[in-house]
Amino acid sequence: MRNNRKFFHSIYFKMALVFSLMMLITLEVVGAVFVKQLESQNLETFKNSVQVKPYVVTSIRKQLENKNQDEANRQIKSILENIDTDSSNEIQVVDAKGNIRGTNQNSYQYLVGQKTQNTNIKYALNRLEAFEQNTSNGDNRYYTKISPIYNSRKNNNTSLGVVYIKANLNSVYQNINSVTVIYLFASLIAILAILLLTLLISRAITKPIDAMRRQTLKISQGDYSGHVDIYGNDELDQLANEINNLSFRIEESQEASESERRRLDSVLDNMTDGVVSTDRRGKVIIINDEALNFLDIDKDKVIGQSILDVLGLEDRFTFKELMEKPERVFVDYSNEERKLIVTAHFSLIQRESGFVNGLACVLHDVTAQQKLDEDRKQFVSNVSHELRTPLTSVHSYIEALSDGAMEDPELAPKFLNVAKDETDRMTRMINDLLTLSRMDSGTQKFETELVNINRLYNYILDRFDMIIQSDDDKVEKNYSIKRIFSKEDLWVEIDTDRFTQVIDNIMNNAIKYSPDGGVITCRLYVNHNRVILSISDQGLGMPKSAINQIFNRFYRVDKARSRAQGGSGLGLAISKEVIEALNGRIWANSVEGQGSTFYISLPYESVEEDLWDAKED
Ligand code: ADP
């Protein structure tokens, strides 16, 4: 059905139809003129042919002048019989009185001598005029001609009678009809031939057009493989040539833009920033891997969606607002598994004409920056807080002293001692901060040497044994130190002073945070090319959530207790920096209420005995 409709709408069909109609009209007009002309000529010829010859008229005139009527009638009869005419044509001679004087029809001889009844003859006799008429009777057509026979004497304008001829026209019209039929038949053949010819011609024209249509369809579907065949150099061939050129150029520019797109894709995918771009209505059309990563979402779920919904900014802006005033906003994409803060920087995608095509958004991860900022703020607040407490306390003791306590021999030295302890604590803290700051800036010097850590560790612990056993009031005496040491000498490259400081700190903590005393177990062993030192106490322990934070600056599980013990919250932070600077690792395990274990691992390479001996020599 569709194909039929297509055919009737095609140029192919229209051309054939137009040509055929034009031909039909031409043939019709030519035919009509031709048949009309033929008819009038044939009739003319026929009329001429049925004309009574002048010499016959002369003979008849003579007989009409004859007084002897019977003789004249006989003569007229013989004259009419000799006229060379079709037997179907009726000829009568009527005299001026209206008497029929002769007829060429044998069956009408009885009319001779009778008055004519024919009104046309009477009319012609009266008017002395010739009379001509075409009549028809059923299928028969007749031509009637009545010619007066004038008196032969000069200037005598009277008639002697008339010659009446009635000729059958059927033969003339039969002729015309058969010619018309032949003409119609010939026209039909001509129309069929022309139809065929126009079909062939229009096929020849529409075939290349069809080929071009198919090729342009292929081009529009992105297939540039084929080409239109060219046979000559007419307008259609030139058009085909242009289409081939066009296809080639589109393919070239398609390839160029494709490779441009690939380049853009690879740039976008290798960027560390996320990029999202939209169309004019704010629907996402491009998004790179990093942006998908930030948003933790699949590409299929994003393309075609509103950028505000995708970025989770629908409550903060409308698309119109962003288009009018693109800005930079912070968005928090943190969840349980990760912390992520990004800046979303919006800008307009504009043509040179200023027409806005869409919006581009660059997402930049600023989590680390934000954390650094927060840490810095936290640090400043911690330092001020830590310094304010001892300063306030020193201030109040000095105030008390100046308010009179100075005079009290018991209170004065006590107050002065507290003030001294507090200033000592501040000095310690400031020293610790300075150490940390040097480590941060990389100016802290480490003087490393190969040390037998077995001996050094024992040496440090011996000192603690001494302190525990001494009479110093500060330390309760219900502690004991248990050593589980590898027997071998373990030579490790460390900075002895810094390392001692770390062990001191961990040991002091073990004592500090074990108010009920207990056994402090110290271990030393080698595991997978690493020397491991551990110190376990049976003290307060700490909650799981705190374990990862105790190495942070100023972090203390119980601030009041730590401060009461003279802690600053910087000891473990420094320990971590020192151990990491020695390429080691420090970590802790703890069960709240049962105790904690601190581990230090340091890189170690066992030294061959003889090699060492050789070195000593
Ligand atoms: P401080 O000067 O407060 O001791 P540290 O950096 O040495 O600072 O320790 C940080 C925090 O870790 C302490 O305040 C304490 O809460 C906790 N901590 C350290 N060692 C132990 C331990 N052996 N047992 C329980 N808690 C400890």
XYZ file of C-alpha atoms and ligand atoms in Angstrom:
644
model
C 0.000 0.000 0.000
C 2.803 2.361 1.060
C 4.834 1.394 -1.977
C 1.825 2.167 -4.191
C 1.484 5.584 -2.652
C 5.210 6.142 -3.076
C 4.921 5.218 -6.752
C 2.070 7.690 -7.353
C 4.068 10.435 -5.634
C 7.208 9.732 -7.626
C 8.551 11.995 -10.351
C 8.684 8.875 -12.480
C 4.907 8.531 -12.386
C 4.218 12.264 -12.555
C 6.358 12.714 -15.669
C 4.717 9.801 -17.440
C 1.277 11.156 -16.500
C 2.013 14.715 -17.599
C 3.513 13.642 -20.923
C 0.650 11.284 -21.645
C -1.969 13.895 -20.775
C -0.231 16.481 -22.920
C -0.105 14.015 -25.787
C -3.733 13.100 -25.304
C -4.825 16.745 -25.377
C -2.692 17.443 -28.478
C -4.055 14.435 -30.297
C -7.601 15.319 -29.276
C -7.309 18.900 -30.539
C -5.521 17.873 -33.732
C -8.050 15.066 -34.220
C -11.049 17.340 -33.707
C -9.731 19.919 -36.205
C -8.731 17.202 -38.621
C -12.082 15.402 -38.513
C -13.991 18.671 -38.846
C -11.870 19.674 -41.830
C -12.238 16.267 -43.383
C -15.986 16.387 -42.942
C -16.410 19.784 -44.563
C -14.114 18.904 -47.453
C -15.779 15.583 -48.091
C -19.177 17.236 -48.006
C -18.004 19.911 -50.406
C -16.605 17.336 -52.797
C -19.787 15.321 -52.533
C -21.987 18.347 -53.194
C -19.931 19.232 -56.225
C -20.203 15.695 -57.434
C -24.015 15.690 -57.266
C -24.280 18.990 -59.177
C -26.260 18.721 -62.491
C -23.836 19.581 -65.261
C -24.548 22.808 -67.247
C -25.060 21.004 -70.523
C -27.705 18.837 -68.831
C -29.389 21.999 -67.549
C -29.327 23.418 -71.090
C -30.991 20.271 -72.464
C -33.636 20.359 -69.718
C -34.284 24.078 -70.326
C -34.797 23.308 -73.951
C -37.369 20.651 -73.189
C -39.165 22.928 -70.724
C -39.545 25.472 -73.526
C -40.944 22.787 -75.737
C -44.670 23.255 -76.229
C -45.204 19.612 -76.791
C -45.321 18.477 -73.252
C -45.448 14.704 -73.796
C -42.562 14.856 -76.180
C -40.658 17.077 -73.762
C -41.393 14.749 -70.813
C -40.045 11.780 -72.768
C -36.934 13.758 -73.616
C -36.494 14.824 -69.995
C -36.840 11.230 -68.845
C -34.135 10.138 -71.238
C -31.888 13.055 -70.147
C -32.312 12.151 -66.454
C -31.639 8.480 -67.139
C -28.354 9.414 -68.774
C -27.098 11.498 -65.872
C -24.078 9.830 -64.338
C -25.054 9.652 -60.713
C -25.584 7.226 -57.870
C -28.868 5.379 -58.288
C -29.850 6.310 -54.731
C -29.810 10.014 -55.640
C -33.235 11.260 -56.584
C -33.489 13.889 -59.374
C -36.728 15.570 -60.326
C -37.500 18.259 -62.868
C -40.426 20.512 -61.962
C -41.734 23.239 -64.281
C -42.691 26.762 -63.349
C -46.304 25.707 -62.679
C -45.213 23.175 -60.142
C -45.850 20.105 -62.355
C -43.411 17.275 -62.034
C -41.964 16.817 -65.486
C -39.566 13.971 -64.903
C -37.747 11.825 -62.307
C -34.821 9.465 -62.548
C -36.450 6.986 -60.130
C -38.373 4.261 -61.933
C -40.615 3.675 -58.954
C -41.722 7.354 -58.947
C -42.618 7.624 -62.701
C -46.295 7.825 -61.762
C -45.619 11.238 -60.246
C -44.838 12.700 -63.674
C -47.579 15.175 -64.683
C -48.679 15.626 -61.057
C -48.309 18.797 -59.024
C -45.417 18.685 -56.648
C -46.220 18.571 -52.909
C -42.718 19.501 -51.853
C -42.852 22.853 -50.053
C -39.168 23.496 -50.615
C -39.692 23.225 -54.419
C -42.678 25.553 -54.211
C -40.592 27.977 -52.213
C -37.744 27.861 -54.764
C -40.210 28.378 -57.659
C -41.743 31.382 -55.985
C -38.494 33.020 -54.934
C -36.600 32.122 -58.124
C -33.773 31.121 -55.844
C -31.568 28.083 -55.382
C -32.249 26.138 -52.229
C -29.905 23.885 -50.290
C -30.631 21.793 -47.204
C -29.161 18.929 -45.151
C -31.752 16.708 -43.567
C -31.725 13.491 -41.674
C -34.217 10.735 -41.318
C -33.345 8.189 -38.711
C -29.844 6.931 -39.497
C -29.940 8.421 -43.005
C -28.696 11.895 -43.864
C -29.667 13.669 -47.049
C -28.476 16.613 -49.070
C -31.199 18.422 -50.973
C -30.483 20.968 -53.679
C -33.095 22.805 -55.723
C -31.644 24.849 -58.607
C -33.874 27.078 -60.728
C -33.685 26.812 -64.539
C -33.797 30.284 -65.913
C -35.310 31.366 -69.146
C -32.620 31.277 -71.851
C -33.654 34.629 -73.279
C -31.475 37.479 -72.135
C -32.693 39.869 -69.426
C -35.736 37.792 -68.890
C -35.516 36.940 -65.261
C -38.122 34.253 -65.111
C -37.704 30.615 -64.353
C -38.849 27.711 -66.410
C -38.770 25.377 -63.464
C -36.313 23.722 -61.082
C -34.080 20.690 -60.875
C -34.491 18.957 -57.546
C -31.731 16.691 -56.298
C -31.902 14.674 -53.071
C -28.649 12.832 -52.423
C -27.936 10.316 -49.699
C -25.003 11.470 -47.545
C -24.467 8.129 -45.770
C -21.462 7.171 -47.855
C -19.740 10.491 -47.027
C -20.309 10.062 -43.295
C -19.276 6.426 -43.433
C -16.002 7.550 -44.951
C -15.506 10.184 -42.263
C -16.370 7.672 -39.521
C -13.913 5.106 -40.766
C -11.184 7.772 -41.016
C -12.025 8.884 -37.440
C -11.800 5.303 -36.179
C -8.441 4.884 -37.885
C -7.318 8.169 -36.350
C -8.462 7.151 -32.865
C -6.764 3.797 -33.205
C -3.548 5.467 -34.384
C -3.799 7.971 -31.502
C -4.231 5.155 -29.024
C -1.140 3.438 -30.334
C 0.725 6.771 -30.300
C -0.334 7.406 -26.670
C 0.743 3.934 -25.624
C 4.050 4.420 -27.431
C 4.504 7.810 -25.788
C 3.577 6.405 -22.396
C 6.192 3.723 -22.841
C 8.715 6.240 -24.072
C 8.103 8.698 -21.220
C 8.330 5.836 -18.732
C 11.701 4.957 -20.209
C 12.871 8.585 -20.253
C 11.653 9.379 -16.762
C 13.188 6.096 -15.565
C 16.475 7.250 -17.069
C 16.139 10.554 -15.169
C 14.820 9.223 -11.885
C 17.230 6.283 -11.659
C 20.280 8.470 -10.908
C 18.104 10.645 -8.642
C 17.089 7.510 -6.775
C 20.736 6.425 -6.518
C 21.615 9.873 -5.107
C 18.717 9.667 -2.642
C 19.937 6.275 -1.417
C 23.491 7.573 -1.070
C 22.403 10.666 0.910
C 20.307 8.404 3.144
C 23.406 6.279 3.787
C 25.433 9.424 4.550
C 22.807 10.607 7.004
C 23.018 7.212 8.722
C 26.772 7.604 9.026
C 27.777 5.167 6.249
C 30.189 6.860 3.862
C 31.361 3.688 2.130
C 29.436 3.838 -1.198
C 29.373 6.345 -4.024
C 26.966 7.330 -6.791
C 27.919 6.023 -10.277
C 28.572 8.723 -12.861
C 28.052 7.985 -16.562
C 28.307 11.334 -18.313
C 28.517 15.019 -17.618
C 24.960 16.270 -17.549
C 23.425 18.199 -14.640
C 22.478 15.012 -12.817
C 26.001 13.625 -13.198
C 27.405 16.874 -11.837
C 25.014 16.646 -8.905
C 26.086 13.028 -8.296
C 29.710 14.128 -8.399
C 28.994 16.821 -5.802
C 27.255 14.278 -3.587
C 30.311 12.001 -3.805
C 32.548 14.946 -2.864
C 30.193 15.866 -0.030
C 30.238 12.319 1.311
C 34.028 12.327 1.239
C 34.240 15.683 3.034
C 31.674 14.719 5.662
C 33.614 11.520 6.298
C 36.819 13.504 6.693
C 35.318 16.046 9.070
C 33.476 13.277 10.925
C 36.787 11.500 11.441
C 38.414 14.728 12.542
C 35.681 15.484 15.056
C 35.682 11.844 16.180
C 39.403 11.928 16.910
C 38.928 15.305 18.572
C 36.199 13.764 20.721
C 38.437 10.801 21.598
C 41.213 13.184 22.553
C 38.797 15.168 24.692
C 37.494 11.954 26.266
C 40.985 10.803 27.128
C 41.872 14.231 28.550
C 38.673 14.235 30.596
C 39.172 10.665 31.799
C 42.756 11.282 32.838
C 41.971 14.430 34.758
C 42.166 14.358 38.517
C 39.264 16.776 38.614
C 35.696 15.773 37.859
C 34.041 17.401 34.842
C 30.313 17.557 34.118
C 28.785 19.447 31.233
C 25.166 20.028 30.324
C 23.018 21.114 27.430
C 20.999 24.330 27.408
C 18.319 22.846 29.642
C 20.768 21.657 32.288
C 20.667 17.962 31.338
C 24.001 16.199 31.751
C 25.612 15.251 28.417
C 29.251 14.689 29.390
C 30.658 13.368 32.631
C 34.148 12.011 33.195
C 35.266 9.045 35.298
C 36.564 11.163 38.147
C 33.219 12.953 38.501
C 31.434 9.577 38.533
C 33.899 8.484 41.172
C 33.208 11.558 43.306
C 29.453 11.098 42.976
C 29.758 7.307 43.414
C 27.215 6.680 40.647
C 26.946 4.884 37.265
C 27.156 6.827 34.008
C 23.790 5.467 32.721
C 22.000 6.955 35.698
C 23.460 10.403 35.113
C 23.263 11.119 31.374
C 20.131 13.126 30.565
C 19.433 13.966 34.210
C 19.381 17.470 35.642
C 22.860 18.523 36.799
C 21.447 19.930 40.036
C 19.876 16.572 40.925
C 23.076 14.752 39.992
C 25.248 17.028 42.148
C 22.663 17.116 44.951
C 22.310 20.899 44.729
C 18.607 21.029 43.874
C 17.794 22.520 47.293
C 20.458 25.211 47.043
C 20.074 26.581 43.496
C 17.837 26.620 40.466
C 19.380 26.062 37.058
C 18.362 29.585 36.045
C 20.249 31.057 39.003
C 23.386 29.146 38.048
C 23.111 30.280 34.423
C 22.734 33.884 35.497
C 25.455 33.760 38.124
C 27.720 30.711 37.876
C 29.630 30.330 41.100
C 31.897 28.139 43.201
C 30.307 26.080 45.925
C 31.505 23.533 48.456
C 29.691 20.213 48.423
C 30.145 17.496 51.021
C 29.955 13.969 49.528
C 31.222 12.247 52.671
C 29.616 8.979 53.672
C 30.341 6.203 56.158
C 33.184 4.852 54.063
C 34.954 8.018 52.990
C 35.342 11.675 53.659
C 35.023 13.796 50.538
C 34.577 17.505 50.188
C 34.705 19.033 46.711
C 34.385 22.465 45.225
C 32.004 22.671 42.301
C 33.113 25.436 39.952
C 30.419 26.371 37.427
C 31.012 28.221 34.182
C 28.938 28.934 31.090
C 29.597 27.241 27.746
C 29.155 30.065 25.257
C 29.457 30.483 21.517
C 31.328 33.407 20.072
C 27.980 35.064 19.440
C 27.301 34.928 23.164
C 24.624 32.263 22.827
C 24.745 30.042 25.923
C 25.022 26.362 25.007
C 25.107 24.914 28.488
C 26.932 24.763 31.755
C 30.286 23.214 32.648
C 31.135 22.188 36.166
C 34.592 21.248 37.452
C 34.655 19.241 40.672
C 37.883 19.544 42.656
C 38.660 17.376 45.671
C 39.518 19.676 48.569
C 39.171 17.129 51.360
C 42.887 17.206 52.238
C 42.954 20.995 52.095
C 39.893 21.234 54.291
C 41.367 18.742 56.733
C 44.601 20.695 56.844
C 42.628 23.835 57.535
C 40.645 22.151 60.262
C 43.831 20.625 61.753
C 45.499 24.018 61.751
C 42.556 25.647 63.484
C 42.339 22.760 65.934
C 46.095 23.009 66.593
C 46.001 26.731 67.310
C 43.024 26.270 69.594
C 44.749 23.335 71.347
C 47.992 25.232 71.881
C 46.218 28.286 73.267
C 44.106 26.128 75.508
C 47.084 24.081 76.750
C 49.104 27.196 77.545
C 46.240 29.083 79.123
C 45.607 26.456 81.797
C 49.122 26.505 83.336
C 49.361 30.280 82.880
C 46.061 30.833 84.719
C 47.235 28.582 87.479
C 50.648 30.360 87.754
C 48.828 33.691 87.687
C 46.505 32.745 90.532
C 49.372 31.421 92.709
C 51.415 34.581 92.183
C 48.323 36.629 93.006
C 47.824 34.639 96.181
C 51.486 35.177 97.086
C 51.267 38.905 96.500
C 48.024 39.016 98.450
C 49.845 37.856 101.558
C 50.648 34.208 101.145
C 54.243 35.349 100.648
C 54.404 36.025 104.366
C 53.199 32.552 105.216
C 56.321 30.397 105.667
C 54.406 27.222 104.953
C 52.336 28.285 101.958
C 54.928 30.426 100.191
C 57.390 27.674 99.206
C 54.478 25.373 98.261
C 52.940 27.952 95.978
C 56.289 28.761 94.434
C 56.854 25.053 93.753
C 53.505 24.747 91.988
C 54.315 27.809 89.893
C 57.693 26.287 89.027
C 56.099 22.919 88.080
C 53.596 24.660 85.843
C 56.279 26.711 84.114
C 58.330 23.511 83.706
C 55.326 21.872 82.081
C 54.913 24.828 79.741
C 58.587 24.708 78.876
C 58.293 20.982 78.170
C 55.291 21.547 75.982
C 56.957 24.340 74.080
C 60.046 22.187 73.629
C 57.858 19.364 72.375
C 56.123 21.736 69.964
C 59.450 23.010 68.751
C 60.650 19.443 68.166
C 57.488 18.688 66.216
C 57.802 21.865 64.237
C 61.425 21.012 63.362
C 60.307 17.570 62.276
C 57.513 19.033 60.180
C 59.875 21.398 58.438
C 62.531 18.701 58.064
C 65.149 20.670 60.040
C 65.332 18.169 62.893
C 68.700 16.444 62.671
C 68.905 12.710 63.226
C 72.290 11.382 64.168
C 71.952 7.740 63.362
C 74.431 5.051 64.181
C 74.445 1.292 64.261
C 73.338 0.409 67.775
C 72.881 -2.936 69.460
C 69.250 -2.385 70.337
C 69.279 -5.335 72.737
C 71.793 -3.553 74.888
C 70.182 -0.091 74.549
C 66.670 -1.380 75.402
C 68.050 -3.176 78.471
C 69.875 -0.017 79.480
C 66.742 2.136 79.264
C 64.650 -0.397 81.191
C 67.363 -0.658 83.838
C 66.868 3.054 84.485
C 63.133 2.514 84.992
C 63.865 -0.364 87.362
C 66.050 2.050 89.326
C 63.302 4.693 89.442
C 60.697 2.168 90.556
C 62.984 0.907 93.275
C 64.035 4.403 94.425
C 62.364 6.204 97.260
C 60.928 8.839 94.968
C 57.394 9.660 96.097
C 56.156 10.265 92.635
C 56.231 6.617 91.630
C 54.181 3.985 93.358
C 56.280 0.954 94.004
C 53.910 -1.851 93.046
C 55.244 -2.074 89.501
C 57.562 -4.637 88.042
C 59.176 -4.820 84.635
C 59.332 -8.179 82.898
C 61.712 -8.581 79.935
C 61.241 -11.197 77.256
C 64.190 -10.567 74.991
C 65.802 -12.330 72.105
C 69.281 -13.402 73.181
C 71.122 -12.255 70.096
C 72.642 -8.851 69.542
C 70.458 -6.850 67.180
C 72.240 -4.067 65.385
C 69.853 -1.380 64.165
C 70.560 2.026 62.713
C 68.966 4.604 65.011
C 69.445 7.967 66.673
C 70.076 6.817 70.242
C 68.829 9.953 72.021
C 65.608 10.210 70.023
C 64.958 6.501 70.352
C 65.530 6.653 74.111
C 63.056 9.526 74.240
C 60.413 7.355 72.512
C 60.874 4.362 74.834
C 60.896 6.737 77.849
C 57.592 8.198 76.702
C 55.934 4.799 76.205
C 57.276 3.515 79.533
C 56.162 6.673 81.327
C 52.692 6.300 79.806
C 52.577 2.633 80.861
C 53.285 3.739 84.416
C 51.083 6.858 84.237
C 48.003 5.104 82.921
C 48.311 2.063 85.229
C 47.356 3.632 88.567
C 47.066 0.233 90.245
C 50.522 -0.834 89.174
C 51.086 -4.303 87.692
C 53.593 -5.991 85.450
C 54.992 -4.070 82.497
C 56.096 -6.687 79.969
C 58.761 -5.595 77.510
C 59.568 -7.798 74.551
C 62.259 -7.736 71.904
C 62.270 -10.148 68.947
C 62.904 -10.355 65.236
C 60.126 -10.958 62.739
C 60.617 -10.972 58.959
C 63.712 -8.785 58.871
C 62.256 -6.386 61.367
C 63.094 -5.846 64.990
C 59.933 -5.622 67.078
C 59.844 -3.972 70.515
C 56.650 -4.106 72.552
C 55.631 -2.695 75.917
C 52.452 -4.052 77.555
C 50.903 -2.754 80.721
C 48.004 -3.878 82.860
C 46.542 -0.422 83.262
C 43.462 1.500 82.207
C 43.655 0.669 78.530
C 41.600 2.778 76.163
C 38.471 2.504 74.051
C 38.878 1.097 70.493
C 37.878 4.407 68.919
C 40.771 6.162 70.643
C 43.524 3.762 69.532
C 43.988 5.350 66.124
C 43.913 8.849 67.489
C 46.423 8.703 70.340
C 49.237 9.476 67.903
C 47.542 12.752 66.945
C 48.834 15.980 68.457
C 47.159 16.951 71.720
C 44.882 13.926 71.681
C 44.217 12.531 75.114
C 41.647 9.935 76.094
C 41.091 11.517 79.470
C 42.285 15.106 79.377
C 41.967 15.772 83.090
C 43.928 12.694 84.079
C 46.642 13.329 81.512
C 47.018 16.915 82.561
C 47.111 15.961 86.225
C 49.978 13.646 85.333
C 51.793 16.471 83.591
C 51.038 15.138 80.079
C 50.750 17.418 77.123
C 49.272 15.017 74.565
C 52.330 15.452 72.361
C 54.490 12.527 73.506
C 53.087 9.870 71.190
C 52.879 12.341 68.291
C 56.615 12.974 68.626
C 57.275 9.225 69.054
C 55.480 8.524 65.814
C 57.434 11.185 63.919
C 60.740 9.834 65.317
C 60.016 6.187 64.540
C 58.797 7.003 61.045
C 61.902 9.114 60.440
C 63.902 5.955 61.323
C 61.845 4.069 58.712
C 59.952 2.222 61.392
C 56.332 1.874 62.447
C 54.597 2.441 65.750
C 51.131 1.198 66.706
C 49.062 0.156 69.698
C 46.558 -2.445 70.873
C 44.395 -1.995 73.892
C 41.479 -3.450 75.843
C 39.748 -0.927 78.020
C 40.261 -1.726 81.689
C 42.809 -4.464 80.988
C 45.832 -2.708 79.578
C 47.579 -1.574 76.427
C 50.445 -2.786 74.273
C 52.607 -0.452 72.206
C 54.667 -1.884 69.336
C 57.640 -0.468 67.487
C 59.053 -2.155 64.417
C 62.379 -1.134 62.892
C 64.101 -2.326 59.756
C 66.853 -4.822 60.522
C 69.386 -6.704 58.486
C 71.267 -9.487 60.258
C 75.013 -8.900 60.054
C 77.326 -11.838 59.455
C 79.544 -12.433 62.482
C 82.830 -12.599 60.588
C 81.920 -9.522 58.574
C 81.395 -7.679 61.841
C 84.664 -9.039 63.218
C 86.466 -7.892 60.115
C 84.960 -4.462 60.593
C 86.102 -4.336 64.217
C 89.661 -5.119 63.197
P 50.236 12.421 77.334
O 51.214 13.487 77.559
O 48.822 12.879 77.537
O 50.570 11.166 77.959
P 50.799 11.001 74.963
O 50.885 11.460 73.538
O 51.961 10.339 75.483
O 50.312 12.222 75.754
O 49.576 10.040 75.015
C 48.373 10.413 74.414
C 47.213 9.764 75.142
O 47.209 8.347 74.915
C 47.246 9.851 76.599
O 46.689 11.067 77.031
C 46.440 8.689 77.068
O 45.095 9.014 77.137
C 46.684 7.669 76.025
N 47.687 6.658 76.431
C 49.010 6.618 76.087
N 49.613 5.539 76.618
C 48.655 4.876 77.297
C 48.658 3.659 78.062
N 49.779 2.931 78.244
N 47.492 3.256 78.620
C 46.356 3.988 78.437
N 46.289 5.132 77.726
C 47.423 5.579 77.185
